[in-house]
PDB file of C-alpha atoms in Angstrom:
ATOM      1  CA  UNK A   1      11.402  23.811  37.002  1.00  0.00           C
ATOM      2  CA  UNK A   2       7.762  25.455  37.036  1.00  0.00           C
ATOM      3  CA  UNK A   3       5.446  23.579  38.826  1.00  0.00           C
ATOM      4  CA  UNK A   4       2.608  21.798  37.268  1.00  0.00           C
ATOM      5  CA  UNK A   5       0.012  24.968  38.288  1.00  0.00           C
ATOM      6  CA  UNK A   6       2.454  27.594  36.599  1.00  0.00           C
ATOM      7  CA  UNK A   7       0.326  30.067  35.023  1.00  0.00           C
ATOM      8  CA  UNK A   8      -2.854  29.684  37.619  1.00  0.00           C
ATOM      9  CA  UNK A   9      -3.016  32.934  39.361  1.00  0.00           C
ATOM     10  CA  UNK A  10      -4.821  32.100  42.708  1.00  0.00           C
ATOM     11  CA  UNK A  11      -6.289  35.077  44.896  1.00  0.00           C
ATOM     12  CA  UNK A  12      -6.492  33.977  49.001  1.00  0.00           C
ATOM     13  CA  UNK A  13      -8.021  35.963  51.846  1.00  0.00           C
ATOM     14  CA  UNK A  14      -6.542  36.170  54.737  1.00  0.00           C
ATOM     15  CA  UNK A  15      -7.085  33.276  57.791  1.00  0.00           C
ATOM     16  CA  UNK A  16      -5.456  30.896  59.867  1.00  0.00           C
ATOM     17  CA  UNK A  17      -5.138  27.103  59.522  1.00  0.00           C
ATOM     18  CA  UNK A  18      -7.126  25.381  56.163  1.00  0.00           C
ATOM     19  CA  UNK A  19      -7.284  28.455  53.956  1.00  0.00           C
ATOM     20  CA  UNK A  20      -3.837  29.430  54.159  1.00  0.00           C
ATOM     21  CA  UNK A  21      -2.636  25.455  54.199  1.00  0.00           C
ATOM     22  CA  UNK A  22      -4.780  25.357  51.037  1.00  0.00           C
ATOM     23  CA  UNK A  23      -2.691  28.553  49.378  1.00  0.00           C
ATOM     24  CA  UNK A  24       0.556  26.672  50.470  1.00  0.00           C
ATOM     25  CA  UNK A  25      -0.526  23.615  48.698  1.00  0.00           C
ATOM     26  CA  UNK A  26      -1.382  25.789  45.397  1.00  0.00           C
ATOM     27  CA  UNK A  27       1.646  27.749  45.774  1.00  0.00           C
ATOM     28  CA  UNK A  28       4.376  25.058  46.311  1.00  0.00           C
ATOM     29  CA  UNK A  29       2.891  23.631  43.062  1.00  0.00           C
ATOM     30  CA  UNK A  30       3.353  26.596  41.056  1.00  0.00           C
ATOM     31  CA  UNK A  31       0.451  28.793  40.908  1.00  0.00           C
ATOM     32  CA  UNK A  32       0.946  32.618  42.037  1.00  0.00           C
ATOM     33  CA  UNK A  33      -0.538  33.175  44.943  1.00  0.00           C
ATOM     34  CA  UNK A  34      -1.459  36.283  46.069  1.00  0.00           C
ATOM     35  CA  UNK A  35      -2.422  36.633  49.692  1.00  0.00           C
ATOM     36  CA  UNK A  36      -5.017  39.346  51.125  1.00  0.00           C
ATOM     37  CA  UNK A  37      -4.179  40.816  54.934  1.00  0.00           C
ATOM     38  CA  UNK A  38      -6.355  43.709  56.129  1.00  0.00           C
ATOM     39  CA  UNK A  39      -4.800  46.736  57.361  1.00  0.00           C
ATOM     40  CA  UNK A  40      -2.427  46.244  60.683  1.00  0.00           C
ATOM     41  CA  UNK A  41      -2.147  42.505  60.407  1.00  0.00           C
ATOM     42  CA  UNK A  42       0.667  40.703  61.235  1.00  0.00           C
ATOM     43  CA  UNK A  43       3.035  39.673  59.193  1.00  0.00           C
ATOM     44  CA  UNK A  44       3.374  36.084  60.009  1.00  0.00           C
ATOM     45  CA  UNK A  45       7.385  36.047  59.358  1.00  0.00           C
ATOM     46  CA  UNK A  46       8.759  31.762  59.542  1.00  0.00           C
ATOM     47  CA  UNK A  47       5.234  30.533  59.359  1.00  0.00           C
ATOM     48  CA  UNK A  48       5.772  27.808  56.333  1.00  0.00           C
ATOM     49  CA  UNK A  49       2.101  27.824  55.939  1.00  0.00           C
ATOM     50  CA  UNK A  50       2.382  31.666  54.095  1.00  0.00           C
ATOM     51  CA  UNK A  51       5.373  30.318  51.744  1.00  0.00           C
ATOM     52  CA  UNK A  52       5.778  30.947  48.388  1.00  0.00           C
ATOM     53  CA  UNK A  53       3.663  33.943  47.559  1.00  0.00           C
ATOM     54  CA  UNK A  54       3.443  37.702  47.711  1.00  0.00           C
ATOM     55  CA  UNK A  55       0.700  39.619  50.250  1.00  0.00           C
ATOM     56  CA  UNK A  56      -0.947  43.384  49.440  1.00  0.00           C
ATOM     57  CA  UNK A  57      -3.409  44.955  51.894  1.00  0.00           C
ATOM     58  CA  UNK A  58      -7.083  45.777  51.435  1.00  0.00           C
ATOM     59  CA  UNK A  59      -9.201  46.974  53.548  1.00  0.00           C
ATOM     60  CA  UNK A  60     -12.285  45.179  52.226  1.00  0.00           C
ATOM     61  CA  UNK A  61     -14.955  47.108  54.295  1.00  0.00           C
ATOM     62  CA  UNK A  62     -13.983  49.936  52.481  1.00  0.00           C
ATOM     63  CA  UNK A  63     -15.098  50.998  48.694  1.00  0.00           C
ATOM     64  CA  UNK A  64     -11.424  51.128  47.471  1.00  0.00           C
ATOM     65  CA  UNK A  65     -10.366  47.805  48.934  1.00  0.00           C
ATOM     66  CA  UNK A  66     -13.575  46.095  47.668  1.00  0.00           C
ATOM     67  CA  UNK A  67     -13.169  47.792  43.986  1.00  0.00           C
ATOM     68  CA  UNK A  68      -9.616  46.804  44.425  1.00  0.00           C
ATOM     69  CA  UNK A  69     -10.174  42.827  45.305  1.00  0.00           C
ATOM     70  CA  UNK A  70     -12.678  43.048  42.457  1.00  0.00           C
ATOM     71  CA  UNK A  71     -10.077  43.826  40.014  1.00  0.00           C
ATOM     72  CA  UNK A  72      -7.671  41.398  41.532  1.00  0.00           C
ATOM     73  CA  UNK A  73     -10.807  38.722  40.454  1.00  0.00           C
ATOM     74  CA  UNK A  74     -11.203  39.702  37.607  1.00  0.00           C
ATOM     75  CA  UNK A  75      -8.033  38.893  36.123  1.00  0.00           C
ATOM     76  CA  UNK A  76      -7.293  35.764  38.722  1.00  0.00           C
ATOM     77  CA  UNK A  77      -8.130  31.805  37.971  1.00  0.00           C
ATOM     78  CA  UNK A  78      -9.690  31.214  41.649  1.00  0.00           C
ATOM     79  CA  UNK A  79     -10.134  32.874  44.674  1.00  0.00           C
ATOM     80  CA  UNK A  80     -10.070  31.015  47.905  1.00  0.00           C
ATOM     81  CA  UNK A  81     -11.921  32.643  51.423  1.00  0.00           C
ATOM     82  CA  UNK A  82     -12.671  31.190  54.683  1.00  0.00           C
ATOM     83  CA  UNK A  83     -14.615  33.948  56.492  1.00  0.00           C
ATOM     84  CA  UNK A  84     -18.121  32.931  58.164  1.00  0.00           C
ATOM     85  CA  UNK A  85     -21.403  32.462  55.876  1.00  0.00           C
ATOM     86  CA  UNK A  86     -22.304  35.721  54.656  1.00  0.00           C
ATOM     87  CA  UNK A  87     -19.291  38.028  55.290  1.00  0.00           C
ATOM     88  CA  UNK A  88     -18.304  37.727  51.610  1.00  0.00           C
ATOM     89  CA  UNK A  89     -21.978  38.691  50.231  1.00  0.00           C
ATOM     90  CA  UNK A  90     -22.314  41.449  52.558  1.00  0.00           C
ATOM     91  CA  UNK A  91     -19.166  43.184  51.613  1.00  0.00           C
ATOM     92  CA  UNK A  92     -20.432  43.065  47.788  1.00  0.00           C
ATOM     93  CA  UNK A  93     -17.464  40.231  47.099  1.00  0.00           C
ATOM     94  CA  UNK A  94     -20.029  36.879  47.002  1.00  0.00           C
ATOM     95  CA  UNK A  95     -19.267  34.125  44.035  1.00  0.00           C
ATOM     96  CA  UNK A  96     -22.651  36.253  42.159  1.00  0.00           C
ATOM     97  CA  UNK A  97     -20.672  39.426  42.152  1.00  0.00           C
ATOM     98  CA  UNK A  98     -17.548  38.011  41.221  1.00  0.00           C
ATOM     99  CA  UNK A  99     -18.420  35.091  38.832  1.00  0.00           C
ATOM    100  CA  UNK A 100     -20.558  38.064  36.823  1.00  0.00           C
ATOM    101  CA  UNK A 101     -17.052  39.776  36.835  1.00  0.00           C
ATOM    102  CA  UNK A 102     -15.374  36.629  35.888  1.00  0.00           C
ATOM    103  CA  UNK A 103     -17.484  34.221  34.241  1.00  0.00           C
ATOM    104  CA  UNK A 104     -14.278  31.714  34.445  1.00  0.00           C
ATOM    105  CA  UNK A 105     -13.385  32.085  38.528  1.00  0.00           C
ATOM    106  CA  UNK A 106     -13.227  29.126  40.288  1.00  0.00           C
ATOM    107  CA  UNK A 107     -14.652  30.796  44.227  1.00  0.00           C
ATOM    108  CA  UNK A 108     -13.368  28.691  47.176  1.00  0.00           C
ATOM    109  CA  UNK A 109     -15.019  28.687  50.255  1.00  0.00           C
ATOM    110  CA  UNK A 110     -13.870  26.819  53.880  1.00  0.00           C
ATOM    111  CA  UNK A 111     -16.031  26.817  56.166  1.00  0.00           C
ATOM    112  CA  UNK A 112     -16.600  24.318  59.590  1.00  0.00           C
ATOM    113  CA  UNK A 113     -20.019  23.769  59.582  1.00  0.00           C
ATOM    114  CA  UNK A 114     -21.447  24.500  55.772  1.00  0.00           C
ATOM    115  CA  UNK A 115     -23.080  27.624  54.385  1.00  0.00           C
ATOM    116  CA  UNK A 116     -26.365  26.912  55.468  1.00  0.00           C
ATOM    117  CA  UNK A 117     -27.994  24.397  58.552  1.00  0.00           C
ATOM    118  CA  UNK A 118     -28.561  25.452  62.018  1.00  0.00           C
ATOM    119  CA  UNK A 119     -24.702  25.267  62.648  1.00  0.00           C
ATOM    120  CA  UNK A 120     -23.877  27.695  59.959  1.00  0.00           C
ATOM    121  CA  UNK A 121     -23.100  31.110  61.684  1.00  0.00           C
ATOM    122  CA  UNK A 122     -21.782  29.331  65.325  1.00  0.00           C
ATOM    123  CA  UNK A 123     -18.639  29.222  66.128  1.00  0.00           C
ATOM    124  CA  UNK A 124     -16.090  26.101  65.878  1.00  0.00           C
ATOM    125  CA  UNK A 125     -12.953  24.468  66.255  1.00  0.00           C
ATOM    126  CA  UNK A 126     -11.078  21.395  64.464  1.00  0.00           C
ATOM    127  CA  UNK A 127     -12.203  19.700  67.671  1.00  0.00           C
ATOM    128  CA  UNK A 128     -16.074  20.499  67.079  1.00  0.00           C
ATOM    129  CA  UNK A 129     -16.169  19.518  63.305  1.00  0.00           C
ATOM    130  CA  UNK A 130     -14.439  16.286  63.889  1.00  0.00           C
ATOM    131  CA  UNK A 131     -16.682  15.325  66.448  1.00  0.00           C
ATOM    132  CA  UNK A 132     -20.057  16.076  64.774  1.00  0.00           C
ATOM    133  CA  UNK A 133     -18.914  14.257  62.206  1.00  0.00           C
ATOM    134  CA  UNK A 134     -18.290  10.824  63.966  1.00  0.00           C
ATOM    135  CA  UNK A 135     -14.300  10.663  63.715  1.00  0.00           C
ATOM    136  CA  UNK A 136     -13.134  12.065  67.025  1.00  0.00           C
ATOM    137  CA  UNK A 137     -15.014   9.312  68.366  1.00  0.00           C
ATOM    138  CA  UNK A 138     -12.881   6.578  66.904  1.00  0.00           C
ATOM    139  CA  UNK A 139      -9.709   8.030  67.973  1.00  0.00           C
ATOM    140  CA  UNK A 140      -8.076   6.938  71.308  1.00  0.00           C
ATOM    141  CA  UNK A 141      -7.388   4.074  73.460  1.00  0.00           C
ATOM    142  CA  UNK A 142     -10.019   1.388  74.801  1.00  0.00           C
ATOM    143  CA  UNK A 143     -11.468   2.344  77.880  1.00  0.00           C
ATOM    144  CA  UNK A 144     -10.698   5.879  77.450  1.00  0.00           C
ATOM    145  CA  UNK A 145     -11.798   9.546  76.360  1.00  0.00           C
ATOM    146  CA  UNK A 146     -11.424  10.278  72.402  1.00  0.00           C
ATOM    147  CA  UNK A 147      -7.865  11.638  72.126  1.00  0.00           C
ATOM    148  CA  UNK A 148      -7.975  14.796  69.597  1.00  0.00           C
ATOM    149  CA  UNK A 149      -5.561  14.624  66.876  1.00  0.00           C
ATOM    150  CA  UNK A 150      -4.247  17.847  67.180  1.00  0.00           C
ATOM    151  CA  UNK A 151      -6.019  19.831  63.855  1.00  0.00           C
ATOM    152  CA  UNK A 152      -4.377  17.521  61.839  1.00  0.00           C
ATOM    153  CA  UNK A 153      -8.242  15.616  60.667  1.00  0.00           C
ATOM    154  CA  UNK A 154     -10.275  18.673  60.178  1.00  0.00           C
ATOM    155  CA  UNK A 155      -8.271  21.749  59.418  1.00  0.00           C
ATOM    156  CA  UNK A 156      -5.533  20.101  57.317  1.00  0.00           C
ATOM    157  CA  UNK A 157      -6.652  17.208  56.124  1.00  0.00           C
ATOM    158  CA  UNK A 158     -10.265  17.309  55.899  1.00  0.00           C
ATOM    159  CA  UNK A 159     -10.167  21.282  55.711  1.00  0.00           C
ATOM    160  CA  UNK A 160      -7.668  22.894  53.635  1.00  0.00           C
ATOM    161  CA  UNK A 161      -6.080  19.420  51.729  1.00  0.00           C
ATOM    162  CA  UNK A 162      -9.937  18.860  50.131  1.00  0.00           C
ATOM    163  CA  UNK A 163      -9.904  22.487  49.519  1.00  0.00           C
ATOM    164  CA  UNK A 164      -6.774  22.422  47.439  1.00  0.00           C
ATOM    165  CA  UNK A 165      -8.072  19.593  45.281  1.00  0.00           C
ATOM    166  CA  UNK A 166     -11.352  21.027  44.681  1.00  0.00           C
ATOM    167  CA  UNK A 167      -9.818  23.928  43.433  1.00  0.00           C
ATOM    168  CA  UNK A 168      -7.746  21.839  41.092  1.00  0.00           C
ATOM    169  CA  UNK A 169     -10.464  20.081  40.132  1.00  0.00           C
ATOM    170  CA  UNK A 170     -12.822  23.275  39.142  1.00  0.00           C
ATOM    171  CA  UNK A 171      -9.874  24.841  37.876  1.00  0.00           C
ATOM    172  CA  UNK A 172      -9.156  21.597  35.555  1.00  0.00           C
ATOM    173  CA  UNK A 173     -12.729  22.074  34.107  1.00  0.00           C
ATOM    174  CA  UNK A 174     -12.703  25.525  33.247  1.00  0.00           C
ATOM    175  CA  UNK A 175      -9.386  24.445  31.625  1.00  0.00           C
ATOM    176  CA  UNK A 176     -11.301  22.207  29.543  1.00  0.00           C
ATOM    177  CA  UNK A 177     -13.970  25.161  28.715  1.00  0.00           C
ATOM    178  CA  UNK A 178     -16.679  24.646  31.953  1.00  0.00           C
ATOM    179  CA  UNK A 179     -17.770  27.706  33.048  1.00  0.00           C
ATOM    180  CA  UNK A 180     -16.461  28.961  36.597  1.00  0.00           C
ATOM    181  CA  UNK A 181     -17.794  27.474  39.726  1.00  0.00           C
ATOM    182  CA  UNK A 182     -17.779  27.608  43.486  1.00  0.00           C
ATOM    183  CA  UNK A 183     -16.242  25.030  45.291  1.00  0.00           C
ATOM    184  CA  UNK A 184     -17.832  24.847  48.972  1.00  0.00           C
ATOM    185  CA  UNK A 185     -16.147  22.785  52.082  1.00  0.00           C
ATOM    186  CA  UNK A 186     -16.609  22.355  55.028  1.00  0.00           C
ATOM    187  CA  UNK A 187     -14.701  20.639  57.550  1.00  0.00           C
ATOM    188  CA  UNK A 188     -17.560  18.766  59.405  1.00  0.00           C
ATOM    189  CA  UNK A 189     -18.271  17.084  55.777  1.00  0.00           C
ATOM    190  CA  UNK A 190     -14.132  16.686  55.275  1.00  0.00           C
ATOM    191  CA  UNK A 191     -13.169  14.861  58.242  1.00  0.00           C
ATOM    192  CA  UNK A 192     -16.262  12.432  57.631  1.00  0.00           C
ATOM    193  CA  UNK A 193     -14.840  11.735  53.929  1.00  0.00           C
ATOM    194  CA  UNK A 194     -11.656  10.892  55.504  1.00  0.00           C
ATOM    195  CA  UNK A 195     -13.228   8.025  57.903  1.00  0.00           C
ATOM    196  CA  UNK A 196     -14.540   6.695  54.358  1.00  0.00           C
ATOM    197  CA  UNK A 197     -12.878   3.603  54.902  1.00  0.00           C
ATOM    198  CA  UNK A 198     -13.254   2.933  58.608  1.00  0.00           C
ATOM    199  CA  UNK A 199     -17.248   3.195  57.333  1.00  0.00           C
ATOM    200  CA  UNK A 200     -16.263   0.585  54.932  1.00  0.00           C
ATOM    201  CA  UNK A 201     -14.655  -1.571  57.225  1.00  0.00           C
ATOM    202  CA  UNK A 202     -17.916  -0.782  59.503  1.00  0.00           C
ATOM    203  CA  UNK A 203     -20.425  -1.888  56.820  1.00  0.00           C
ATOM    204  CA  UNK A 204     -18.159  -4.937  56.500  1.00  0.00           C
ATOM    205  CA  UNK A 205     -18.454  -5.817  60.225  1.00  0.00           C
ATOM    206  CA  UNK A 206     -15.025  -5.561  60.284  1.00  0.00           C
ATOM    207  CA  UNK A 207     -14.196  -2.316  62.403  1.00  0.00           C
ATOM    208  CA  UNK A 208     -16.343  -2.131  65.718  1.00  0.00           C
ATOM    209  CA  UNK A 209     -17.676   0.862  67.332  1.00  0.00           C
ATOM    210  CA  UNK A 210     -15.548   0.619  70.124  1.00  0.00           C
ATOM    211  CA  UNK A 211     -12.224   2.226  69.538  1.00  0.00           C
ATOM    212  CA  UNK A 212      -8.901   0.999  70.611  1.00  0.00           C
ATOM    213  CA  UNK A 213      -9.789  -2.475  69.394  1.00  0.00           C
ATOM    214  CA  UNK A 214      -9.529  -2.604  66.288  1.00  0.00           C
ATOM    215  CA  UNK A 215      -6.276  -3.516  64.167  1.00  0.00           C
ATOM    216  CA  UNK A 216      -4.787   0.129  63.110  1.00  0.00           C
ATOM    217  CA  UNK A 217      -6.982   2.136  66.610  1.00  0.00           C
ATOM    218  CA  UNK A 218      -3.908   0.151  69.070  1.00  0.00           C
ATOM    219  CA  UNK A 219      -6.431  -2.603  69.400  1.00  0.00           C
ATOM    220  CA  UNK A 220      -3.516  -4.940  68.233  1.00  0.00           C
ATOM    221  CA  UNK A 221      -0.040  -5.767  69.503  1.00  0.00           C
ATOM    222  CA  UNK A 222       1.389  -5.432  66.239  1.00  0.00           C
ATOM    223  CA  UNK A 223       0.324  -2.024  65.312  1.00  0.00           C
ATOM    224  CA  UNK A 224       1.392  -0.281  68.359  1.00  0.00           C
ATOM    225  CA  UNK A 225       3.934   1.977  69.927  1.00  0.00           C
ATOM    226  CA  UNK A 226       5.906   0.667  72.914  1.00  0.00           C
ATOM    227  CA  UNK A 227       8.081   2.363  75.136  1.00  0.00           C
ATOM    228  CA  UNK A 228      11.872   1.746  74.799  1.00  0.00           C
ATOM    229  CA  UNK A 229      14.941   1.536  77.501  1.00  0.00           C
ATOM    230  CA  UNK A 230      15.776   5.021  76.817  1.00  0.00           C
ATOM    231  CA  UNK A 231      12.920   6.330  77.805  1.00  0.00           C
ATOM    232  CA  UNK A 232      11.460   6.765  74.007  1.00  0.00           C
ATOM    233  CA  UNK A 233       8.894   4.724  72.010  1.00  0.00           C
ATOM    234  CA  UNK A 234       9.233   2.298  68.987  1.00  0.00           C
ATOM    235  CA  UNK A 235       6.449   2.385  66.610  1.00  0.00           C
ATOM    236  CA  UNK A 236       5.671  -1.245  65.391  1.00  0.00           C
ATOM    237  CA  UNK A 237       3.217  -2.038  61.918  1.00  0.00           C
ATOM    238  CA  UNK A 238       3.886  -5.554  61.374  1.00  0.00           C
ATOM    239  CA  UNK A 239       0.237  -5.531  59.932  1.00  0.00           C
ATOM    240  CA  UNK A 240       0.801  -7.744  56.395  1.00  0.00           C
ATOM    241  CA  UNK A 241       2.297 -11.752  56.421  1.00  0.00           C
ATOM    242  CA  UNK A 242       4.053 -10.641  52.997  1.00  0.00           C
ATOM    243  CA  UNK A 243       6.208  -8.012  54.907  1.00  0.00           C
TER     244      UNK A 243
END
């Protein structure tokens, strides 16, 4: 059965973690997918994140592979990239270029820090967004360092999961006759939206600063993992009377 994006035709560069987790997501719901690699690139055989879609090569710092990636556009419903601020407009491919080709593209950009702001061209890691952003630094045990979540916070979930729905959102819109749009994340901004209720709690003066003692951080027995005979661990949510 064709999933409920059959018949979106979805145009991703080239990248590692969010933008290609993003083209997954699209994919596995049935849009085509058609993945960008430059010239020489590996081919990424087994990686689940590069699933359900065909790849062509462009070289996009030539003429031809430019010219080409503009035709690509200007038949495609979206195009999602996740190269530094700039790159895109500087090889002739920015969301003015291509929206003129394509009044109707939805243009998705991932970036960590934004497109603009004194962060915008430095370098950065899941690890760096999540901690400008406040929610490294409620992750961890009392009394001890923040514990990084592997990239789960800011490439996945705050990175290429908001970048997904964003283009289903735009892509919705122009669906519904909006004009195309550009849908901008970052993962600094991501992984703050996903501490949303933590804040809450915060405002609430129920959720303290410190972490590791509050109810779902391990500052309660019963939401907690403990260690078993066998030399494994038990996780334990006993965390609602009803249940």
């Amino acid at each position: 059965m064709a999933g409920p994006l059959h018949g979106l035709r979805i145009v991703e560069l080239a990248g590692i973690g969010p933008v290609p987790f993003a083209g997954m997501m699209l994919a596995d719901h049935g849009a085509e997918v058609i993945r960008v690699e430059r010239p020489g690139a590996e081919p990424g055989a087994g990686d689940p994140l590069l699933r359900s879609r065909n790849t062509i090569t462009l070289d996009l710092k030539s003429a031809d592979g430019a010219a080409e990636l503009r035709a690509q556009c200007k038949s495609a419903d979206g195009l999602i990239e996740g190269f530094r601020p700039g790159v895109m407009e500087r090889l002739g491919l920015g969301p003015d270029t291509l929206l003129r080709d394509n009044p109707k593209l939805v243009y998705g950009r991932m970036t960590g820090w934004g497109q603009d702001g004194p962060l915008a061209q430095k370098a950065g890691h899941d690890i760096n967004f999540i901690a400008l952003s406040g929610t490294l630094g409620a992750l961890g045990r009392a009394g001890d360092k923040p514990t990084p979540p592997i990239n789960l916070v800011g490439d996945f979930g705050g990175g290429g999961m908001l970048l997904a729905f964003g283009m289903v959102s735009a892509l919705l819109a122009v669906k519904s006759g909006g004009a195309g749009q550009v849908v901008d994340c970052a993962m600094t901004d991501g992984s703050a939206l996903l501490m949303a209720m933590m804040w809450g709690f915060r405002a609430q003066s129920r959720w303290t600063d410190e972490r590791g003692t509050n109810v779902i951080d391990t500052g309660a027995p019963f939401y907690e993992t403990y260690e078993t005979a066998d030399g494994l661990f038990v996780a334990v949510g006993a965390i609602e009377p009803q249940f």
